[in-house]
Short mmCIF file of C-alpha atoms in Angstrom, two decimals:
data_model
loop_
_atom_site.label_atom_id
_atom_site.label_comp_id
_atom_site.label_asym_id
_atom_site.label_seq_id
_atom_site.Cartn_x
_atom_site.Cartn_y
_atom_site.Cartn_z
CA ALA A 16 2.29 -45.02 -37.68
CA TYR A 17 0.60 -44.53 -41.04
CA GLU A 18 0.90 -40.78 -41.75
CA PRO A 19 0.10 -40.21 -45.45
CA THR A 20 -0.48 -36.47 -45.01
CA GLN A 21 2.90 -35.93 -43.37
CA ALA A 22 4.62 -37.98 -46.08
CA ALA A 23 2.80 -36.17 -48.89
CA ARG A 24 3.75 -32.76 -47.51
CA ALA A 25 7.41 -33.77 -47.23
CA ILE A 26 7.40 -34.94 -50.86
CA GLN A 27 5.61 -31.76 -51.96
CA GLU A 28 8.12 -29.56 -50.13
CA PHE A 29 11.06 -31.38 -51.71
CA VAL A 30 9.65 -31.28 -55.25
CA ASN A 31 8.54 -27.64 -55.07
CA ASP A 32 11.29 -26.01 -53.02
CA ASP A 33 14.38 -28.13 -53.62
CA LEU A 34 13.87 -29.77 -57.01
CA SER A 35 11.67 -27.61 -59.25
CA ASN A 36 12.28 -24.11 -57.90
CA TRP A 37 15.92 -24.67 -56.98
CA TYR A 38 17.87 -27.50 -58.63
CA VAL A 39 16.17 -27.31 -62.04
CA ARG A 40 16.41 -23.51 -62.08
CA LEU A 41 20.10 -23.56 -61.20
CA CYS A 42 20.85 -26.22 -63.82
CA ARG A 43 19.07 -24.61 -66.77
CA ARG A 44 22.30 -23.74 -68.55
CA ARG A 45 23.65 -27.24 -67.93
CA PHE A 46 20.52 -28.72 -69.52
CA TRP A 47 20.65 -26.31 -72.49
CA LYS A 48 24.24 -27.03 -73.49
CA GLY A 49 24.45 -28.18 -77.10
CA ASP A 50 26.94 -31.01 -76.59
CA TYR A 51 26.42 -33.95 -74.27
CA THR A 52 29.30 -33.12 -71.97
CA GLU A 53 30.00 -34.96 -68.73
CA ASP A 54 28.52 -32.01 -66.82
CA LYS A 55 25.28 -32.07 -68.83
CA ILE A 56 24.92 -35.84 -68.44
CA SER A 57 25.54 -35.52 -64.69
CA ALA A 58 22.79 -32.88 -64.40
CA TYR A 59 20.29 -35.12 -66.20
CA GLN A 60 21.30 -38.20 -64.18
CA THR A 61 20.73 -36.33 -60.93
CA LEU A 62 17.31 -35.15 -62.11
CA TYR A 63 16.44 -38.69 -63.24
CA THR A 64 17.42 -40.12 -59.85
CA CYS A 65 15.31 -37.52 -58.04
CA LEU A 66 12.22 -38.15 -60.18
CA ASN A 67 12.59 -41.92 -59.99
CA THR A 68 12.99 -41.82 -56.21
CA VAL A 69 10.02 -39.46 -55.82
CA ALA A 70 7.89 -41.81 -57.94
CA HIS A 71 8.68 -44.69 -55.57
CA LEU A 72 8.14 -42.60 -52.43
CA MET A 73 4.74 -41.37 -53.57
CA SER A 74 3.54 -44.72 -54.98
CA PRO A 75 1.65 -45.78 -51.80
CA ILE A 76 -0.40 -42.55 -51.74
CA ALA A 77 -0.55 -41.63 -55.46
CA PRO A 78 -0.37 -45.06 -57.12
CA PHE A 79 -1.55 -44.20 -60.62
CA TYR A 80 0.52 -41.05 -61.20
CA ALA A 81 3.58 -42.68 -59.61
CA ASP A 82 3.25 -45.65 -61.97
CA LYS A 83 2.90 -43.33 -64.98
CA LEU A 84 6.01 -41.34 -63.98
CA PHE A 85 7.97 -44.54 -63.36
CA SER A 86 6.94 -45.98 -66.74
CA ASP A 87 7.84 -42.79 -68.64
CA LEU A 88 11.27 -42.69 -67.01
CA ASN A 89 11.90 -46.39 -67.46
CA ASN A 90 10.84 -46.36 -71.12
CA VAL A 91 13.73 -43.96 -71.76
CA SER A 92 16.37 -45.47 -69.47
CA GLY A 93 15.45 -49.16 -69.44
CA LYS A 94 17.12 -49.38 -66.03
CA ASN A 95 14.35 -51.35 -64.29
CA ASN A 96 13.00 -54.73 -65.38
CA ALA A 97 9.75 -54.35 -63.42
CA ASP A 98 6.56 -53.80 -65.43
CA SER A 99 5.13 -51.51 -62.74
CA ILE A 100 6.46 -49.37 -59.94
CA HIS A 101 4.38 -51.50 -57.58
CA LEU A 102 6.45 -54.54 -58.60
CA SER A 103 9.81 -52.79 -58.15
CA ASN A 104 11.96 -52.44 -55.05
CA PHE A 105 11.56 -49.46 -52.74
CA PRO A 106 14.70 -47.23 -52.70
CA ASN A 107 17.26 -47.66 -49.93
CA ILE A 108 19.14 -44.84 -48.20
CA ASP A 109 22.73 -44.47 -49.36
CA GLU A 110 24.39 -42.69 -46.44
CA THR A 111 27.68 -42.37 -48.32
CA VAL A 112 26.23 -39.61 -50.53
CA ILE A 113 24.73 -37.58 -47.68
CA ASN A 114 26.63 -34.31 -47.18
CA LYS A 115 25.19 -32.32 -44.28
CA GLU A 116 27.60 -29.41 -44.75
CA LEU A 117 26.57 -29.05 -48.39
CA GLU A 118 22.90 -29.21 -47.40
CA GLU A 119 23.46 -26.45 -44.83
CA ARG A 120 25.24 -24.24 -47.36
CA MET A 121 22.44 -24.75 -49.88
CA HIS A 122 19.86 -23.93 -47.22
CA ILE A 123 21.67 -20.65 -46.55
CA ALA A 124 21.75 -19.91 -50.30
CA GLN A 125 18.00 -20.55 -50.51
CA GLU A 126 17.29 -18.36 -47.48
CA VAL A 127 19.39 -15.43 -48.70
CA SER A 128 17.92 -15.70 -52.20
CA SER A 129 14.38 -15.85 -50.83
CA LEU A 130 14.91 -12.73 -48.71
CA VAL A 131 16.45 -10.77 -51.59
CA LEU A 132 13.68 -11.80 -53.99
CA SER A 133 11.07 -10.76 -51.42
CA LEU A 134 12.70 -7.31 -51.25
CA ARG A 135 12.62 -7.06 -55.05
CA ARG A 136 8.88 -7.82 -54.97
CA LYS A 137 8.38 -5.24 -52.24
CA GLU A 138 10.04 -2.58 -54.41
CA SER A 139 8.44 -3.91 -57.66
CA ILE A 140 11.90 -4.47 -59.20
CA LYS A 141 11.96 -7.30 -61.73
CA VAL A 142 14.57 -10.02 -61.34
CA ARG A 143 15.80 -9.19 -64.85
CA GLN A 144 16.88 -5.76 -63.56
CA PRO A 145 20.45 -6.13 -62.20
CA LEU A 146 21.18 -4.55 -58.82
CA ASN A 147 24.51 -3.60 -57.32
CA LYS A 148 24.99 -5.06 -53.87
CA ILE A 149 23.74 -7.17 -50.97
CA LEU A 150 24.97 -6.50 -47.44
CA VAL A 151 25.03 -9.50 -45.09
CA PRO A 152 25.89 -8.93 -41.41
CA VAL A 153 27.99 -11.88 -40.19
CA LEU A 154 28.11 -13.09 -36.61
CA ASP A 155 31.16 -15.34 -37.01
CA ASN A 156 33.76 -16.44 -39.55
CA ALA A 157 32.21 -19.88 -39.97
CA PHE A 158 28.93 -18.39 -41.19
CA GLN A 159 30.75 -16.04 -43.59
CA LYS A 160 32.67 -18.97 -45.11
CA LYS A 161 29.42 -20.86 -45.66
CA VAL A 162 27.89 -17.90 -47.48
CA GLU A 163 31.06 -17.35 -49.52
CA ALA A 164 30.93 -20.99 -50.66
CA VAL A 165 27.52 -20.38 -52.29
CA LYS A 166 28.06 -16.72 -53.18
CA ASP A 167 28.03 -17.24 -56.95
CA ILE A 168 24.81 -19.26 -56.77
CA ILE A 169 23.09 -16.50 -54.78
CA LEU A 170 24.27 -13.68 -57.05
CA THR A 171 23.16 -15.53 -60.18
CA GLU A 172 19.77 -16.44 -58.73
CA VAL A 173 18.89 -12.92 -57.54
CA ASN A 174 20.75 -11.00 -60.31
CA VAL A 175 22.90 -8.89 -58.01
CA LYS A 176 26.53 -8.06 -58.71
CA ASN A 177 28.16 -8.43 -55.30
CA ILE A 178 27.77 -9.55 -51.69
CA GLU A 179 29.51 -7.55 -48.99
CA PHE A 180 29.93 -8.91 -45.47
CA ILE A 181 29.82 -6.56 -42.50
CA THR A 182 30.62 -7.23 -38.86
CA ASP A 183 29.67 -3.82 -37.48
CA THR A 184 26.16 -2.80 -38.49
CA SER A 185 26.18 0.48 -36.58
CA GLY A 186 25.64 3.38 -38.92
CA ILE A 187 24.44 1.04 -41.67
CA MET A 188 21.29 -0.52 -40.27
CA THR A 189 19.27 -0.06 -37.11
CA LYS A 190 17.71 -3.04 -35.37
CA LYS A 191 14.77 -3.18 -33.03
CA ILE A 192 13.84 -5.90 -30.59
CA LYS A 193 10.41 -6.66 -29.21
CA PRO A 194 9.25 -9.29 -26.73
CA ASN A 195 7.43 -12.40 -27.89
CA PHE A 196 4.54 -12.20 -25.44
CA LYS A 197 3.18 -15.61 -26.42
CA VAL A 198 6.42 -17.34 -25.39
CA LEU A 199 7.46 -15.08 -22.50
CA GLY A 200 4.03 -14.90 -20.84
CA PRO A 201 4.09 -18.38 -19.30
CA LYS A 202 7.70 -17.84 -18.16
CA VAL A 203 7.41 -14.51 -16.35
CA GLY A 204 3.71 -14.23 -15.54
CA GLY A 205 2.84 -10.97 -13.81
CA ALA A 206 6.31 -9.55 -14.37
CA MET A 207 5.66 -9.32 -18.11
CA LYS A 208 5.39 -5.52 -18.11
CA GLN A 209 8.77 -5.04 -16.41
CA VAL A 210 10.49 -7.68 -18.57
CA ALA A 211 9.05 -6.16 -21.76
CA ALA A 212 10.33 -2.73 -20.74
CA GLN A 213 13.85 -4.10 -20.27
CA ILE A 214 13.76 -5.84 -23.65
CA ASN A 215 12.56 -2.68 -25.38
CA ALA A 216 15.39 -0.74 -23.70
CA MET A 217 18.13 -2.98 -25.10
CA THR A 218 20.82 -1.06 -27.00
CA GLN A 219 22.14 -1.85 -30.48
CA GLU A 220 25.18 -3.49 -28.82
CA ASP A 221 22.88 -5.60 -26.63
CA ILE A 222 20.86 -6.72 -29.64
CA GLN A 223 24.01 -7.58 -31.60
CA LEU A 224 25.33 -9.64 -28.65
CA PHE A 225 21.96 -11.40 -28.32
CA GLU A 226 22.07 -12.30 -32.03
CA LYS A 227 25.63 -13.57 -31.79
CA GLU A 228 25.33 -15.56 -28.55
CA GLY A 229 21.70 -16.66 -28.91
CA SER A 230 20.97 -15.61 -25.34
CA PHE A 231 20.88 -12.50 -23.13
CA SER A 232 20.42 -12.01 -19.39
CA ILE A 233 17.96 -9.50 -17.93
CA LYS A 234 16.67 -8.97 -14.42
CA ASN A 235 13.28 -10.35 -13.44
CA GLY A 236 12.76 -8.95 -9.96
CA GLU A 237 15.44 -10.51 -7.80
CA ASN A 238 16.04 -13.25 -10.35
CA VAL A 239 17.92 -13.26 -13.64
CA LEU A 240 16.01 -14.27 -16.77
CA GLU A 241 17.97 -15.84 -19.60
CA LEU A 242 16.40 -14.79 -22.91
CA GLY A 243 16.50 -17.37 -25.70
CA PRO A 244 16.04 -16.91 -29.48
CA SER A 245 12.28 -17.57 -29.29
CA ASP A 246 11.69 -15.07 -26.46
CA ALA A 247 12.11 -11.97 -28.62
CA GLU A 248 11.89 -10.90 -32.25
CA ILE A 249 14.59 -8.80 -33.89
CA VAL A 250 13.74 -6.69 -36.94
CA SER A 251 15.91 -4.36 -39.03
CA GLU A 252 14.73 -0.96 -40.19
CA ASP A 253 15.14 0.08 -43.82
CA ILE A 254 17.84 2.63 -44.57
CA GLN A 255 17.78 5.17 -47.39
CA GLY A 256 18.46 3.51 -50.74
CA TRP A 257 18.29 0.04 -49.19
CA GLN A 258 15.67 -2.52 -48.24
CA VAL A 259 16.23 -4.83 -45.27
CA ALA A 260 14.75 -8.25 -44.46
CA ASN A 261 15.21 -10.78 -41.66
CA SER A 262 14.72 -14.50 -41.18
CA GLY A 263 15.76 -15.72 -37.74
CA LYS A 264 19.41 -14.74 -37.25
CA LEU A 265 19.87 -13.97 -40.95
CA THR A 266 19.63 -10.35 -42.12
CA VAL A 267 20.16 -9.03 -45.64
CA ALA A 268 20.16 -5.46 -46.95
CA LEU A 269 19.59 -4.90 -50.67
CA ASP A 270 20.85 -1.83 -52.52
CA VAL A 271 17.81 -0.82 -54.58
CA THR A 272 19.41 2.20 -56.28
CA ILE A 273 19.40 1.75 -60.07
CA ASP A 274 21.99 3.91 -61.84
CA GLU A 275 22.17 4.45 -65.61
CA GLU A 276 24.53 1.52 -66.22
CA LEU A 277 22.30 -0.89 -64.31
CA LYS A 278 19.26 0.45 -66.15
CA GLN A 279 20.90 -0.25 -69.52
CA GLU A 280 21.80 -3.79 -68.43
CA GLY A 281 18.21 -4.32 -67.34
CA LEU A 282 16.92 -3.24 -70.75
CA ALA A 283 19.37 -5.66 -72.41
CA ARG A 284 17.94 -8.51 -70.36
CA GLU A 285 14.41 -7.49 -71.32
CA ILE A 286 15.44 -7.53 -74.99
CA VAL A 287 16.89 -11.02 -74.56
CA ASN A 288 13.66 -12.19 -72.98
CA ARG A 289 11.52 -10.85 -75.84
CA ILE A 290 13.76 -12.39 -78.50
CA GLN A 291 13.80 -15.73 -76.69
CA ASN A 292 10.00 -15.66 -76.69
CA LEU A 293 10.07 -14.82 -80.40
CA ARG A 294 12.39 -17.76 -81.08
CA LYS A 295 9.98 -20.02 -79.24
CA ASP A 296 6.96 -18.66 -81.15
CA LYS A 297 8.75 -19.41 -84.43
CA GLY A 298 9.45 -22.98 -83.37
CA PHE A 299 13.24 -22.63 -83.22
CA GLU A 300 15.21 -25.27 -81.35
CA VAL A 301 17.09 -24.18 -78.23
CA THR A 302 20.41 -24.72 -80.05
CA ASP A 303 19.48 -22.98 -83.35
CA LYS A 304 21.82 -20.13 -84.33
CA ILE A 305 20.31 -16.92 -85.73
CA ASN A 306 21.10 -13.60 -87.39
CA ILE A 307 19.08 -10.64 -86.15
CA GLN A 308 18.26 -7.06 -87.09
CA ILE A 309 16.75 -4.63 -84.58
CA GLN A 310 15.30 -1.29 -85.61
CA LYS A 311 16.94 1.63 -83.81
CA HIS A 312 15.11 3.19 -80.88
CA ASP A 313 16.42 6.09 -78.79
CA SER A 314 15.69 4.22 -75.55
CA LEU A 315 17.37 0.99 -76.70
CA ASN A 316 20.35 1.91 -78.87
CA LYS A 317 22.79 2.49 -76.01
CA SER A 318 21.71 -0.63 -74.17
CA ILE A 319 22.11 -2.84 -77.25
CA SER A 320 25.49 -1.36 -78.20
CA ASN A 321 26.95 -1.63 -74.69
CA ASN A 322 25.65 -5.15 -74.10
CA LYS A 323 25.87 -6.59 -77.62
CA ASP A 324 28.12 -9.53 -76.73
CA TYR A 325 25.87 -10.53 -73.83
CA ILE A 326 22.72 -10.32 -75.98
CA CYS A 327 24.26 -12.35 -78.84
CA ASN A 328 25.51 -15.01 -76.46
CA GLU A 329 22.12 -15.40 -74.78
CA ILE A 330 20.04 -15.55 -77.97
CA LEU A 331 22.66 -17.54 -79.96
CA ALA A 332 23.05 -14.80 -82.58
CA ASN A 333 26.00 -14.89 -84.97
CA THR A 334 25.28 -11.29 -85.97
CA LEU A 335 23.20 -8.49 -84.46
CA GLU A 336 22.62 -5.31 -86.48
CA LEU A 337 21.05 -2.06 -85.36
CA VAL A 338 19.36 -0.63 -88.48
CA ASP A 339 17.43 2.55 -89.20
CA ILE A 340 14.45 0.66 -90.61
CA VAL A 341 13.64 -3.06 -90.72
CA GLU A 342 12.02 -3.35 -94.13
CA ASN A 343 10.65 -6.85 -94.25
CA GLU A 344 7.12 -8.16 -94.11
CA LYS A 345 8.33 -10.92 -91.79
CA ALA A 346 9.57 -8.45 -89.17
CA SER A 347 8.08 -8.81 -85.68
CA LEU A 348 7.14 -6.08 -83.22
CA ILE A 349 8.63 -6.58 -79.76
CA GLU A 350 7.45 -4.62 -76.72
CA VAL A 351 10.32 -4.13 -74.29
CA ASP A 352 8.09 -2.28 -71.84
CA GLU A 353 4.85 -0.33 -72.01
CA ASN A 354 6.66 2.70 -73.48
CA ILE A 355 9.26 1.00 -75.71
CA ASN A 356 8.60 -1.17 -78.75
CA THR A 357 10.51 -1.78 -81.95
CA LEU A 358 10.71 -4.03 -84.99
CA THR A 359 13.06 -6.98 -85.25
CA LEU A 360 13.84 -9.59 -87.87
CA ILE A 361 15.41 -12.92 -86.97
CA ASN A 362 16.59 -15.55 -89.43
CA LYS A 363 17.67 -19.06 -88.53
CA ILE A 364 21.03 -20.30 -89.81
CA GLU A 365 20.86 -23.73 -91.48
CA ASN A 366 24.09 -25.47 -92.53
CA GLY A 367 25.93 -22.17 -92.39
CA LYS A 368 23.30 -20.40 -94.52
CA GLU A 369 20.64 -17.95 -93.42
CA GLU A 370 17.07 -19.20 -93.70
CA SER A 371 14.17 -16.71 -93.75
CA SER A 372 11.92 -17.01 -90.70
CA ASN A 373 8.21 -17.50 -91.03
#
């Protein structure tokens, strides 16, 4: 059947969720590397393959844009002899490169990251502010191994220092279960009230078993009703100092306590962001090295001193000086937050020599 809407939505979901907001974000440092290493080339080749394939897939429903994308890619690579995407061959599936286990692990990484980021938004905590820990209840060893395989990706994406796995959630988080009336209604009919009461009376151990096994038996009159995953909804209650979120069987708890050390790291990341914006405003290349002076500020001095190596590495600074006063007409005012601003002077290094910025 001809289903252009279904096809368009599948392409949109892939480009938005998997390519733009996931792969490209995760590969930013690979793209930004100064030298054309094998890793950098591999990252670009994967992106090229994705864009080229998407152009072909969308060509029947977005012919003009697809042809433009194809032409732009082909003008650089010269890989296709066709003058138009509509004169080129449609891509074939290469089943040898399909890795279902990798796809599943990446899906878990996306789900965990999405839940953690939603909790940050709920608490109005910026992603640039590091946090200490994520708790993930695990139902079996296989699931834990899958999360561990993508642990570093998750921690980098959500800016949290550690993931801790727990098998016993008692005393850490409380879960509630409630019947899904829309699904259960047709199954139990007039016995809905009694069935709902039994579901609401389930203990923490019952709920944990239901999550682990995916089913739970309760009495429905003289009969036994087997509850399935869609028959009830399990939610976790927030605990002091933590925020909790669920998605199906997956639960994450985020430690939202920000101590002094985390606060200082967060300020350092804000400083990096402002200087990166300043570099961009001045037209610096991504790989340009700089020297920088920052005027001392009581709220920033400790953060800069404690995180100097990190800041220099991120902004490509050969030197970073904290000075009492930046006396230069070319100095720029940076606003770290609504209560903190200071002067800074950055100079680009050309051929080993410092060049005054404009």
